[in-house]
Amino acid sequence: MSVVTSPTPPRSSSSDTLKALRYRFSAKLFLSELLAKNWMEPIVPFTLMLALLGYFAATVPGYLSVDNLQQMLNLFAEIGLVSIAMGFVMISGGIDLSVGAIFAVTNLAALIMFKIFGWPVPVAAVCTLLLGAGLGAVNGWLVGYLKARPFLTTLVTLIILRAVFDMVSGRYATDFATSDVESPVWDFLGAGRILGVPTNAVALLLVIVIGHIYLSRSRWGWHITAVGSSRKAARHAGIRVERVLFGAYVLSGVLCALAGLFYAARQNSAGSDTGQGWEMQALTAVVLGGISLAGGRGTVFRACLGAIIVFLLINGFVRLGLEGYLTLSALGLVLLVAVGVDVKWAKNRGKAIQKIYVNPTWLKLPPTPSIARGSDSPFAENDRLSHAEPIGLGQVEGPEDVILDRQDRLYTGTREGWILRFSGPKFEHREIFARIGGRPLGMAFDREENLIVCSGGMGVYGVRPDGEVFKVTDETNRTWGKLNDDSRLRLADDLDIAPDGKIYFSEATIRYEMHSWDMDGIEGRGNGRMICFDPATGQTRTIIKNQRFPNGVCVTHDGQSVLYCSTWLCKVFRYWIAGPRKGQVETFTDNLPGYADNINRASDGGYWLALAGIRSPAYDLAMRNPDFRLRMVKEIPRDEWLYPGLNNGCIVKLDAHGKPVESLWDPSGALHPAVTSMREHRGWLYIGGLENNRIGRVRLEGADPDWTGQDSYWGKPSDQNGRGEN
């Protein structure tokens, strides 16, 4: 299915074209989307890492040579593993000061099992990892199940394990030096290479990849982050907090043991300073990489990034010949500055994005058609909606769309995320038909009488006749090369169903959420799109991009095309889905006096169109002045911003060719201040509104009293028994 970017714009002067181009492409727009990416959070430590690499490459001869890089990778792998071990524990909301001691003890155990006992390398490796898991389990049991404080608990574990290491290592030091046990597998672990990369560095890379998948794509990883964010909330969500904490410390122990195993194979000895101070290096690394001390925030990549910085600092200063105390002092100073800048960036990143995220563009609309009362304009103001009969008065909040089924029951979505159903001769009986969640917006019945619903913030969902809710789709194909991941559906707005069962629906904006949709009006950009879901294949594809707040959707009476409204452009487009013009977009109705919302079929072959608000000269002028709107957003309180006039209710009747023929008004806005939808059904017009506390209906003179939307789409049922009467 081809993708249409946008319909042909109307003709304009050269100056207008230059203005449109000037505001269409914005460096701030690109920067705001760039800063909003999660991988931009550790930008400060990443920049520091590049600066260190550049500095040492310029001052240390041969620093970036292949041999030196291989050697540095060999030296870095173990501290990288220990830092990742610390990272997992800190993300869970704890801390493990014993990582250096566990590393040292497991390193010693691996040497004893291989060098002294002569065990095969695979057996020694497995036992080393099990020992690390056991030591981590002790910490996990104390912290997770006995509720001991992580800092004091792991500090005590550090002291005990360090004492054990000192006692045992002194006893076997001579035996390690005189042992003649050899193994090519052991040598491969310590000095081997895979495609030129040291074995321990390959293992580190695998741990990074697997750890990232585990933390970001698995339920267990999500639980670790959830527990770190709030143990109370995690427990209320059904997460077994104690088990998660226990598992985090076990995982930490295993990673430290893996580092100890490689270190043992590489060094073939255990000095008294093995692992000494590594817990502080690991702690500094993860904090510098952006893992929160409070828990709940961080990634494996950030832990490794921080470890690289610490390693580069220590290794580079040693290569420059600095004394030990100078190295530590310089390390502390650099880390202090970097952490301070990183903390400041973390606090203000959101504010920086907020200041540059809104990027108004230039939009010029043609002169507003006349709405003068008593004129011969089809938009002439009248009072035809002022006496609409109320349904569910005070029993419904924000019925954005309304629809009726074959049994003449009335459905609508509410602000609470419910689908309400009204039935009875006067719709006096109200019931909750389904609880979908999100913000139910546009609705349509399919051939099997399932109610298909666009839910803002969630996607497209369905409700079976028995009230069972099911998901239709919540994502579409991503636009490659676009910084903002637009695969997730943010604001699915309205939909309709073609004769072949395909669901065509609009997504009003991909830059704003349901609670901030009005910001899209201030911006005025083509942030929306039209999407198609094919139930036969289960695929969802974007078919038209770069639309200005696409809203109402309606399949034409002949099933050959789809009409969709552009709210901010005040017009209706036609997208052909069949016939010789398939895939083309053309204007169906242009220059409306208000902001087009939902559009639906009428019994005479035409269409009903809701205008959610009426254009004003002040707002039209503001749309031609993007700089004014930007200053307004930055300098004026939100409740004083200039908005489109959303305080008049209006419905426009279009003929089969898109020509306006009549309109229905509630100019006072007392009953229907913002009409967003309407449905014709058996000679009545039912009215919904995003801000209303009722559903209205008015009698349509001369309309077919037997016409229903269901029959128009899917034909008359074979059995008409049980039809209710209103």
XYZ file of C-alpha atoms in Angstrom:
726
model
C 0.000 0.000 0.000
C 1.512 3.309 -1.072
C 1.982 6.170 1.363
C 0.731 9.637 0.451
C 2.575 12.459 2.179
C 0.036 15.254 1.734
C -2.506 16.548 -0.776
C -1.568 19.324 -3.164
C -1.579 22.652 -1.279
C -3.631 25.575 -2.571
C -1.962 28.172 -4.739
C -0.233 30.978 -2.888
C 2.048 33.915 -3.556
C 5.818 33.578 -3.590
C 6.093 35.422 -0.256
C 3.619 33.021 1.325
C 5.592 30.081 -0.046
C 8.806 31.439 1.453
C 7.116 31.917 4.833
C 5.763 28.379 4.759
C 9.189 26.951 3.934
C 10.872 29.076 6.594
C 8.734 27.698 9.410
C 8.286 24.197 8.052
C 11.885 23.193 8.693
C 12.977 23.996 12.251
C 16.305 23.235 13.898
C 14.585 23.468 17.278
C 12.104 20.815 16.175
C 14.956 18.427 15.397
C 16.786 19.312 18.621
C 13.711 18.818 20.798
C 13.064 15.368 19.344
C 16.746 14.523 19.727
C 16.851 15.516 23.397
C 13.631 13.611 24.070
C 15.269 10.299 23.156
C 16.092 8.092 26.141
C 19.583 7.469 24.824
C 20.263 11.202 25.132
C 20.020 11.079 28.932
C 23.695 10.063 29.414
C 24.921 12.660 26.917
C 27.217 14.286 29.514
C 29.184 11.125 30.389
C 29.251 10.113 26.726
C 30.744 13.482 25.794
C 33.264 13.108 28.612
C 34.265 9.683 27.318
C 34.889 11.049 23.823
C 36.859 13.967 25.269
C 39.070 11.603 27.281
C 39.693 9.398 24.259
C 40.646 12.433 22.213
C 42.923 13.873 24.894
C 44.838 10.661 25.577
C 45.047 9.876 21.859
C 46.723 13.261 21.374
C 49.097 13.021 24.355
C 49.984 9.302 24.599
C 51.938 7.883 21.634
C 50.278 4.848 20.057
C 47.209 5.155 22.280
C 44.786 4.171 19.520
C 46.956 1.469 18.007
C 45.414 -1.975 17.575
C 47.767 -3.599 20.077
C 47.071 -0.981 22.729
C 43.333 -1.169 22.202
C 43.416 -4.960 22.543
C 45.413 -4.675 25.722
C 43.048 -2.066 27.133
C 40.046 -4.231 26.315
C 41.700 -7.127 28.119
C 42.263 -4.993 31.204
C 38.827 -3.363 31.116
C 36.578 -6.415 30.762
C 36.590 -7.470 34.427
C 35.895 -4.003 35.855
C 33.148 -3.656 33.244
C 31.473 -6.844 34.474
C 31.723 -5.753 38.108
C 30.235 -2.345 37.239
C 27.288 -3.994 35.493
C 26.809 -6.156 38.589
C 26.647 -3.011 40.708
C 24.282 -1.443 38.168
C 21.671 -4.204 38.417
C 21.558 -3.915 42.192
C 21.303 -0.112 42.127
C 18.499 -0.157 39.550
C 16.566 -2.397 41.968
C 16.941 0.280 44.629
C 19.824 -1.280 46.586
C 23.598 -1.106 46.729
C 26.292 -3.786 46.870
C 29.544 -2.725 48.487
C 30.763 -6.316 48.426
C 31.200 -6.617 44.636
C 34.979 -6.180 44.904
C 35.210 -8.766 47.684
C 33.014 -11.270 45.821
C 35.197 -10.742 42.768
C 38.338 -11.428 44.822
C 36.937 -14.522 46.589
C 35.621 -16.111 43.391
C 38.914 -15.323 41.651
C 40.737 -17.150 44.456
C 38.270 -20.058 44.351
C 38.757 -20.498 40.605
C 42.541 -20.640 41.075
C 42.289 -23.175 43.898
C 39.911 -25.444 41.983
C 42.045 -25.413 38.840
C 45.611 -24.931 40.115
C 45.456 -26.856 43.401
C 42.663 -29.409 43.021
C 43.245 -29.942 39.299
C 39.566 -29.822 38.394
C 38.653 -29.568 34.695
C 38.146 -26.003 33.555
C 34.392 -26.379 32.804
C 33.777 -27.812 36.271
C 35.853 -25.107 37.933
C 34.046 -22.410 35.928
C 30.580 -23.687 36.857
C 31.521 -24.012 40.535
C 32.966 -20.481 40.492
C 29.739 -19.071 39.114
C 27.706 -21.057 41.657
C 29.887 -19.689 44.449
C 29.264 -16.155 43.205
C 25.533 -16.865 43.054
C 25.654 -18.212 46.610
C 27.457 -15.171 47.968
C 24.993 -12.909 46.161
C 22.144 -15.007 47.572
C 23.347 -14.294 51.108
C 23.123 -10.566 50.427
C 19.772 -11.005 48.674
C 18.314 -13.043 51.528
C 19.403 -10.485 54.124
C 18.213 -7.469 52.127
C 15.152 -8.924 50.407
C 13.625 -11.266 52.964
C 15.042 -10.022 56.279
C 14.647 -6.342 55.279
C 18.233 -5.488 56.286
C 19.665 -2.194 55.070
C 21.663 -2.747 51.860
C 24.519 -0.385 52.732
C 25.300 -1.872 56.138
C 24.597 -5.442 55.033
C 26.941 -5.401 52.060
C 29.547 -3.457 54.053
C 29.621 -6.266 56.612
C 29.771 -8.826 53.792
C 32.683 -6.899 52.308
C 34.622 -7.030 55.591
C 33.974 -10.749 56.106
C 34.822 -11.779 52.552
C 37.924 -9.614 52.471
C 39.131 -11.280 55.699
C 38.486 -14.737 54.230
C 40.368 -13.791 51.080
C 43.400 -12.496 53.000
C 43.539 -15.617 55.151
C 43.211 -18.158 52.312
C 45.275 -16.359 49.654
C 48.313 -16.201 51.925
C 48.122 -19.924 52.513
C 48.056 -20.846 48.791
C 50.303 -18.119 47.324
C 53.311 -20.440 47.019
C 51.224 -23.261 45.578
C 49.922 -21.006 42.813
C 53.465 -20.037 41.822
C 54.731 -23.645 41.707
C 51.667 -25.298 40.149
C 52.306 -26.916 36.782
C 48.669 -27.577 35.868
C 47.981 -26.413 32.322
C 44.983 -26.353 30.020
C 44.431 -24.795 26.588
C 40.874 -23.914 27.650
C 42.230 -22.044 30.687
C 44.751 -20.221 28.518
C 42.014 -19.329 26.039
C 39.949 -17.774 28.819
C 42.892 -15.720 29.977
C 44.726 -14.781 26.786
C 42.631 -16.016 23.845
C 41.034 -13.867 21.183
C 37.976 -14.158 18.985
C 38.314 -12.251 15.708
C 41.072 -10.234 17.312
C 39.013 -9.341 20.396
C 40.123 -10.678 23.819
C 37.937 -13.491 25.137
C 36.927 -11.628 28.278
C 35.931 -8.588 26.191
C 33.723 -10.825 24.009
C 32.110 -12.164 27.172
C 31.528 -8.590 28.361
C 29.892 -7.681 25.059
C 27.558 -10.691 25.323
C 26.670 -9.709 28.885
C 25.877 -6.164 27.740
C 23.560 -7.367 24.957
C 21.847 -10.042 27.041
C 21.621 -7.710 30.040
C 20.018 -4.995 27.949
C 17.427 -7.421 26.573
C 16.807 -8.795 30.063
C 16.355 -5.357 31.615
C 14.329 -3.698 28.864
C 12.467 -6.533 27.144
C 11.675 -9.104 29.830
C 9.138 -9.146 32.636
C 11.859 -9.887 35.206
C 13.843 -6.872 34.071
C 10.775 -4.634 34.223
C 10.158 -5.880 37.744
C 13.674 -4.838 38.798
C 13.063 -1.317 37.523
C 9.589 -1.181 39.071
C 10.878 -2.264 42.482
C 13.651 0.312 42.296
C 11.169 3.054 41.415
C 8.734 2.279 44.240
C 8.613 -0.884 46.295
C 5.180 -0.011 47.612
C 3.717 0.542 44.154
C 5.413 -2.611 42.860
C 3.942 -4.652 45.703
C 0.476 -3.251 45.019
C 0.932 -4.242 41.362
C 1.438 -7.851 42.423
C 5.216 -7.968 42.046
C 6.987 -10.165 44.590
C 9.424 -7.546 45.814
C 11.464 -9.866 48.032
C 12.069 -12.297 45.189
C 13.089 -9.498 42.822
C 15.619 -8.082 45.300
C 16.964 -11.556 46.003
C 17.381 -12.195 42.270
C 19.150 -8.872 41.703
C 21.822 -9.696 44.280
C 22.220 -13.243 42.925
C 22.705 -11.814 39.444
C 25.278 -9.388 40.836
C 27.170 -12.248 42.444
C 27.201 -14.277 39.226
C 28.595 -11.359 37.201
C 31.309 -10.721 39.799
C 32.182 -14.433 39.703
C 32.406 -14.327 35.898
C 34.815 -11.406 36.179
C 36.788 -13.316 38.830
C 37.037 -16.363 36.579
C 38.493 -14.416 33.657
C 40.852 -12.523 35.972
C 42.113 -15.777 37.457
C 42.777 -17.228 33.995
C 44.555 -14.054 32.915
C 46.691 -13.489 36.016
C 47.164 -17.081 37.274
C 47.708 -15.679 40.758
C 45.886 -13.795 43.494
C 47.627 -10.795 45.036
C 46.644 -9.229 48.331
C 45.198 -6.216 46.510
C 42.975 -8.229 44.132
C 39.595 -6.480 43.874
C 40.584 -3.918 46.480
C 38.750 -0.649 45.895
C 36.783 -2.090 42.993
C 33.501 -1.510 44.786
C 34.208 2.222 44.832
C 35.254 2.214 41.176
C 32.070 0.339 40.254
C 29.912 2.658 42.352
C 31.519 5.723 40.777
C 31.112 4.207 37.315
C 27.387 3.506 37.578
C 26.604 6.889 39.120
C 28.689 8.644 36.481
C 26.940 6.625 33.773
C 23.552 7.920 34.918
C 22.155 5.145 37.119
C 20.185 6.738 39.939
C 21.314 6.198 43.523
C 17.625 6.147 44.424
C 16.962 3.241 42.046
C 14.479 2.742 39.240
C 16.499 4.477 36.520
C 19.416 3.195 34.485
C 20.561 0.736 31.834
C 23.346 -1.761 31.280
C 24.854 0.545 28.669
C 25.069 3.395 31.159
C 26.849 1.221 33.713
C 29.346 0.182 31.056
C 29.734 3.778 29.838
C 30.611 4.951 33.340
C 33.055 2.070 33.726
C 34.800 3.072 30.496
C 35.253 6.632 31.770
C 36.717 5.488 35.096
C 39.005 3.050 33.323
C 40.190 5.635 30.805
C 40.972 8.119 33.556
C 42.994 5.662 35.627
C 44.739 4.061 32.665
C 45.472 7.379 30.977
C 46.943 9.009 34.076
C 49.140 5.987 34.675
C 50.327 6.117 31.057
C 51.133 9.805 31.526
C 53.311 8.876 34.490
C 51.351 10.616 37.238
C 51.977 9.541 40.811
C 49.350 7.413 42.508
C 48.072 10.167 44.789
C 47.902 12.610 41.862
C 45.986 10.058 39.827
C 43.430 9.601 42.589
C 43.145 13.353 43.138
C 42.669 14.053 39.430
C 40.179 11.194 39.191
C 38.173 12.564 42.088
C 38.181 16.108 40.692
C 37.110 15.080 37.186
C 34.416 12.785 38.510
C 33.121 15.441 40.887
C 32.731 17.961 38.058
C 31.244 15.397 35.676
C 28.743 14.084 38.201
C 27.729 17.638 39.117
C 27.124 18.546 35.478
C 25.289 15.273 34.886
C 23.006 15.811 37.883
C 22.286 19.363 36.702
C 21.516 18.081 33.202
C 19.225 15.351 34.537
C 17.226 17.936 36.505
C 16.922 20.461 33.678
C 16.703 18.239 30.612
C 12.919 18.167 30.785
C 12.740 21.938 31.113
C 15.058 22.374 28.146
C 12.898 20.114 25.993
C 9.735 21.882 27.112
C 11.109 25.292 26.140
C 11.923 24.283 22.569
C 9.404 21.477 21.918
C 6.536 23.649 20.685
C 7.369 24.884 17.175
C 4.524 26.835 15.564
C 4.410 26.886 11.797
C 2.895 29.274 9.261
C -0.675 28.626 8.140
C -2.825 30.933 6.037
C -6.519 30.160 5.625
C -8.786 31.753 3.008
C -11.365 34.349 4.129
C -14.091 32.903 6.328
C -17.406 32.302 4.538
C -20.387 34.222 5.813
C -22.317 32.846 8.771
C -24.559 35.895 9.112
C -28.013 35.084 10.458
C -30.695 35.424 7.812
C -28.267 35.343 4.880
C -28.515 32.907 1.990
C -25.278 31.197 3.075
C -25.641 27.491 3.883
C -23.675 28.310 7.043
C -26.114 31.001 8.198
C -26.499 30.988 11.961
C -29.823 29.636 13.322
C -31.293 28.054 16.450
C -32.108 24.566 15.190
C -30.046 22.881 17.940
C -31.213 25.140 20.745
C -34.214 22.928 21.505
C -32.558 19.533 21.115
C -33.967 16.824 23.381
C -31.455 15.784 26.076
C -30.511 12.146 26.614
C -28.638 11.108 29.746
C -28.559 14.656 31.069
C -25.960 14.809 33.858
C -25.241 11.074 33.447
C -22.472 11.317 30.887
C -19.200 13.276 30.694
C -17.882 14.258 27.294
C -19.740 11.989 24.823
C -17.302 12.702 21.976
C -18.940 10.268 19.551
C -22.339 8.602 19.471
C -23.642 5.594 17.550
C -26.717 3.326 17.533
C -27.023 -0.405 16.931
C -29.699 -2.434 15.151
C -31.745 -2.627 18.353
C -31.840 1.201 18.503
C -29.603 1.326 21.562
C -27.373 4.385 21.887
C -23.635 4.107 22.664
C -21.067 6.728 23.629
C -17.617 6.967 25.189
C -16.888 8.972 28.339
C -13.998 10.747 29.999
C -13.688 7.864 32.488
C -12.769 5.431 29.716
C -16.187 3.756 29.666
C -18.582 2.881 26.867
C -22.112 3.733 28.026
C -25.267 2.266 26.502
C -28.686 3.935 26.688
C -31.803 1.939 25.895
C -35.555 2.036 26.384
C -38.318 3.982 24.631
C -36.812 7.300 25.778
C -33.261 6.046 26.400
C -33.965 6.241 30.118
C -31.964 3.119 30.971
C -28.206 3.745 31.328
C -25.589 1.012 31.737
C -21.826 0.619 31.452
C -21.430 -1.530 28.359
C -17.620 -1.841 28.589
C -14.611 -0.373 30.357
C -11.961 0.178 27.700
C -9.700 2.746 29.334
C -7.933 5.662 27.722
C -10.307 8.198 26.166
C -12.905 6.558 23.869
C -13.381 8.736 20.786
C -14.610 7.638 17.332
C -16.720 4.469 17.011
C -18.098 2.185 14.292
C -19.856 -1.189 14.090
C -18.329 -3.900 11.916
C -20.206 -6.569 9.999
C -20.312 -8.892 13.037
C -21.733 -6.053 15.182
C -18.540 -5.614 17.173
C -18.165 -2.013 18.321
C -14.751 -0.774 17.140
C -13.447 2.187 19.138
C -10.553 4.640 18.852
C -9.202 5.123 22.376
C -6.918 8.121 22.845
C -3.625 7.074 24.412
C -4.200 3.362 23.725
C -5.007 2.643 20.086
C -7.949 0.902 18.424
C -9.992 -1.582 20.460
C -13.144 -3.585 19.948
C -16.096 -4.594 22.106
C -18.048 -7.725 21.274
C -21.850 -7.742 21.646
C -21.475 -9.424 25.050
C -19.229 -6.590 26.317
C -15.872 -8.391 25.991
C -13.058 -5.958 25.121
C -10.298 -6.944 22.679
C -7.382 -5.116 21.100
C -7.429 -4.393 17.388
C -4.112 -2.530 17.054
C -1.957 -0.146 19.061
C 0.918 0.482 16.655
C 1.739 1.031 13.008
C 4.865 0.844 10.877
C 7.623 3.178 12.009
C 8.917 5.906 9.725
C 12.568 5.037 9.216
C 14.975 7.909 9.529
C 12.640 9.770 11.896
C 14.037 10.494 15.368
C 10.642 10.347 17.026
C 9.450 6.742 17.201
C 6.042 7.092 15.604
C 5.127 3.400 15.668
C 3.051 3.725 18.856
C -0.436 5.159 18.464
C -0.748 8.273 20.630
C -4.093 9.753 19.649
C -6.230 7.485 17.476
C -9.184 9.781 16.808
C -11.916 8.479 14.509
C -12.461 5.468 12.272
C -14.699 3.824 9.740
C -14.869 0.392 8.142
C -14.763 -0.301 4.413
C -16.848 -3.011 2.707
C -13.842 -5.373 2.675
C -13.490 -5.061 6.472
C -10.416 -2.814 6.473
C -10.445 -0.240 9.263
C -9.382 3.268 8.259
C -8.634 5.575 11.150
C -7.016 8.910 11.852
C -4.281 9.690 14.345
C -4.597 13.378 15.111
C -1.007 13.958 16.254
C 2.173 11.985 16.841
C 3.848 14.743 18.895
C 1.293 15.294 21.643
C -0.735 13.118 23.972
C -4.451 13.051 24.723
C -4.130 15.548 27.582
C -2.217 18.064 25.434
C -3.922 17.728 22.045
C -4.716 21.445 22.024
C -0.982 22.195 21.776
C -1.126 20.730 18.283
C -3.511 23.538 17.385
C -1.041 26.121 18.645
C 1.699 24.468 16.594
C -0.396 23.938 13.448
C 2.008 21.419 11.897
C 1.248 18.324 9.866
C 1.740 16.017 12.829
C -1.117 13.629 12.033
C -1.673 10.716 9.682
C -4.211 8.309 8.239
C -3.755 4.620 8.997
C -5.297 1.379 7.748
C -5.686 -1.887 9.653
C -6.342 -5.005 7.591
C -7.971 -7.753 9.728
C -7.227 -10.320 7.031
C -3.476 -9.945 7.513
C -3.355 -8.320 10.950
C -1.119 -5.561 9.552
C -1.385 -1.867 10.354
C 0.104 0.574 7.852
C 0.309 4.357 7.598
C -1.237 5.426 4.294
C -1.133 9.255 4.448
C 1.451 11.263 6.402
C 1.962 14.886 7.429
C -1.682 15.809 7.958
C -2.847 18.750 10.071
C -4.904 17.143 12.837
C -6.822 14.558 10.779
C -10.041 13.885 12.613
C -13.391 12.492 11.436
C -13.350 9.512 9.058
C -16.190 8.225 6.882
C -16.312 5.647 4.095
C -18.413 7.048 1.253
C -21.767 5.520 0.335
C -20.316 3.714 -2.684
C -17.383 2.308 -0.673
C -14.876 3.665 -3.215
C -13.228 6.315 -1.049
C -12.695 7.532 2.499
C -13.471 11.057 3.656
C -11.376 12.512 6.443
C -11.417 15.907 8.102
C -8.458 18.197 8.708
C -9.436 20.186 11.776
C -6.895 23.012 11.583
C -7.239 23.392 7.801
C -11.059 23.611 8.110
C -11.592 21.243 5.194
C -12.454 17.655 4.269
C -10.286 15.430 2.044
C -11.168 12.353 0.007
C -8.785 9.382 -0.203
C -9.622 6.887 -2.925
C -9.375 3.232 -1.869
C -10.753 1.703 -5.078
C -11.234 2.503 -8.733
C -8.923 4.219 -11.253
C -7.893 6.946 -8.766
C -6.975 4.513 -5.994
C -4.327 5.977 -3.677
C -4.999 9.595 -4.662
C -6.042 12.398 -2.301
C -8.256 15.313 -3.284
C -10.177 18.072 -1.542
C -13.826 17.170 -0.876
C -14.968 20.296 1.000
C -12.914 23.466 1.447
C -13.026 26.712 3.422
C -15.391 25.778 6.221
C -16.334 28.436 8.778
C -15.177 26.237 11.632
C -12.980 23.382 12.708
C -14.098 20.087 11.190
C -14.475 17.163 13.569
C -16.446 13.969 12.864
C -18.214 13.215 9.590
C -20.874 10.542 8.998
C -23.327 9.363 6.374
C -26.770 10.892 5.853
C -29.863 9.059 4.608
C -30.123 11.105 1.376
C -26.639 10.169 0.125
C -24.950 13.186 1.659
C -22.947 13.601 4.854
C -23.248 15.225 8.255
C -20.212 17.196 9.443
C -19.592 18.478 12.981
C -17.771 21.773 13.538
C -16.161 21.679 16.972
C -15.550 25.447 16.925
C -15.990 28.510 14.775
C -13.131 30.423 13.199
C -12.307 33.905 14.438
C -10.315 36.676 12.681
C -7.940 36.906 15.657
C -6.999 33.241 15.551
C -6.710 33.186 11.757
C -4.296 36.104 12.063
C -2.358 34.320 14.813
C -1.931 31.280 12.561
C -0.100 33.544 10.085
C 2.270 34.687 12.846
C 4.192 31.708 14.297
C 6.510 33.958 16.306
C 3.527 35.529 18.048
C 2.166 32.113 19.033
C 5.579 31.042 20.309
C 5.866 34.133 22.505
C 2.335 33.523 23.712
C 3.210 29.989 24.825
C 6.377 31.106 26.597
C 5.232 34.325 28.244
C 1.506 34.048 28.969
C -0.265 31.674 31.417
C -1.973 28.809 29.641
C -5.481 29.848 30.650
C -4.936 33.162 28.813
C -3.746 31.736 25.498
C -5.570 32.527 22.293
C -7.457 29.393 21.191
C -9.885 28.540 18.391
C -13.458 29.419 19.367
C -14.807 26.172 20.802
C -17.939 27.638 22.343
C -20.433 27.347 19.484
C -22.201 24.201 18.370
C -22.670 23.712 14.648
C -23.495 20.834 12.289
C -23.161 21.204 8.506
C -24.994 19.106 5.932
C -22.971 18.246 2.796
C -24.386 16.767 -0.375
C -22.876 13.735 -2.094
C -20.281 15.943 -3.820
C -19.167 17.807 -0.677
C -21.188 20.979 -1.263
C -22.599 22.552 1.932
C -26.404 22.752 1.742
C -27.583 23.611 5.270
C -26.466 23.919 8.878
C -27.813 23.456 12.394
C -26.640 25.770 15.189
C -26.659 26.291 18.919
C -25.061 29.768 18.855
C -25.437 30.332 22.594
C -23.551 27.137 23.406
C -25.981 26.513 26.262
C -26.870 22.967 25.242
C -24.112 21.900 22.836
C -21.088 24.195 23.163
C -18.708 22.047 21.124
C -20.349 19.582 18.760
C -17.876 16.830 17.848
C -20.164 14.177 16.353
C -23.634 13.406 15.079
C -25.408 10.280 13.761
C -28.584 10.032 11.760
C -30.863 7.170 12.796
C -34.519 6.590 11.872
C -35.287 10.230 11.155
C -33.443 11.640 14.166
C -30.030 13.270 14.459
C -28.114 12.344 17.628
C -25.475 14.800 18.835
C -22.295 14.308 20.869
C -19.737 16.748 22.227
C -16.343 16.563 23.900
C -17.362 19.022 26.651
C -21.060 18.155 26.936
C -22.954 16.561 29.818
C -25.654 15.126 27.592
C -26.449 13.590 24.234
C -28.893 15.619 22.162
C -31.277 14.653 19.408
C -33.369 16.604 16.943
C -36.078 15.467 14.508
C -35.037 15.722 10.834
C -37.932 16.837 8.701
C -38.309 14.753 5.567
C -35.634 12.209 6.531
C -36.189 8.504 5.912
C -37.681 7.149 9.176
C -36.364 3.641 8.450
C -32.780 4.523 7.512
C -29.992 3.350 9.852
C -26.245 3.463 9.611
C -26.004 -0.279 10.132
C -28.225 -0.981 7.131
C -26.318 1.568 5.052
C -23.011 -0.194 5.706
C -23.921 -3.868 5.963
C -27.426 -4.207 4.509
C -30.665 -5.058 6.249
C -30.630 -8.104 8.537
C -32.705 -11.112 7.566
C -34.587 -10.987 10.846
C -36.002 -7.644 11.989
C -37.781 -9.086 15.031
C -37.101 -7.471 18.359
C -36.505 -4.007 16.975
C -37.217 -1.375 19.606
C -39.177 1.790 18.992
C -38.327 5.323 20.101
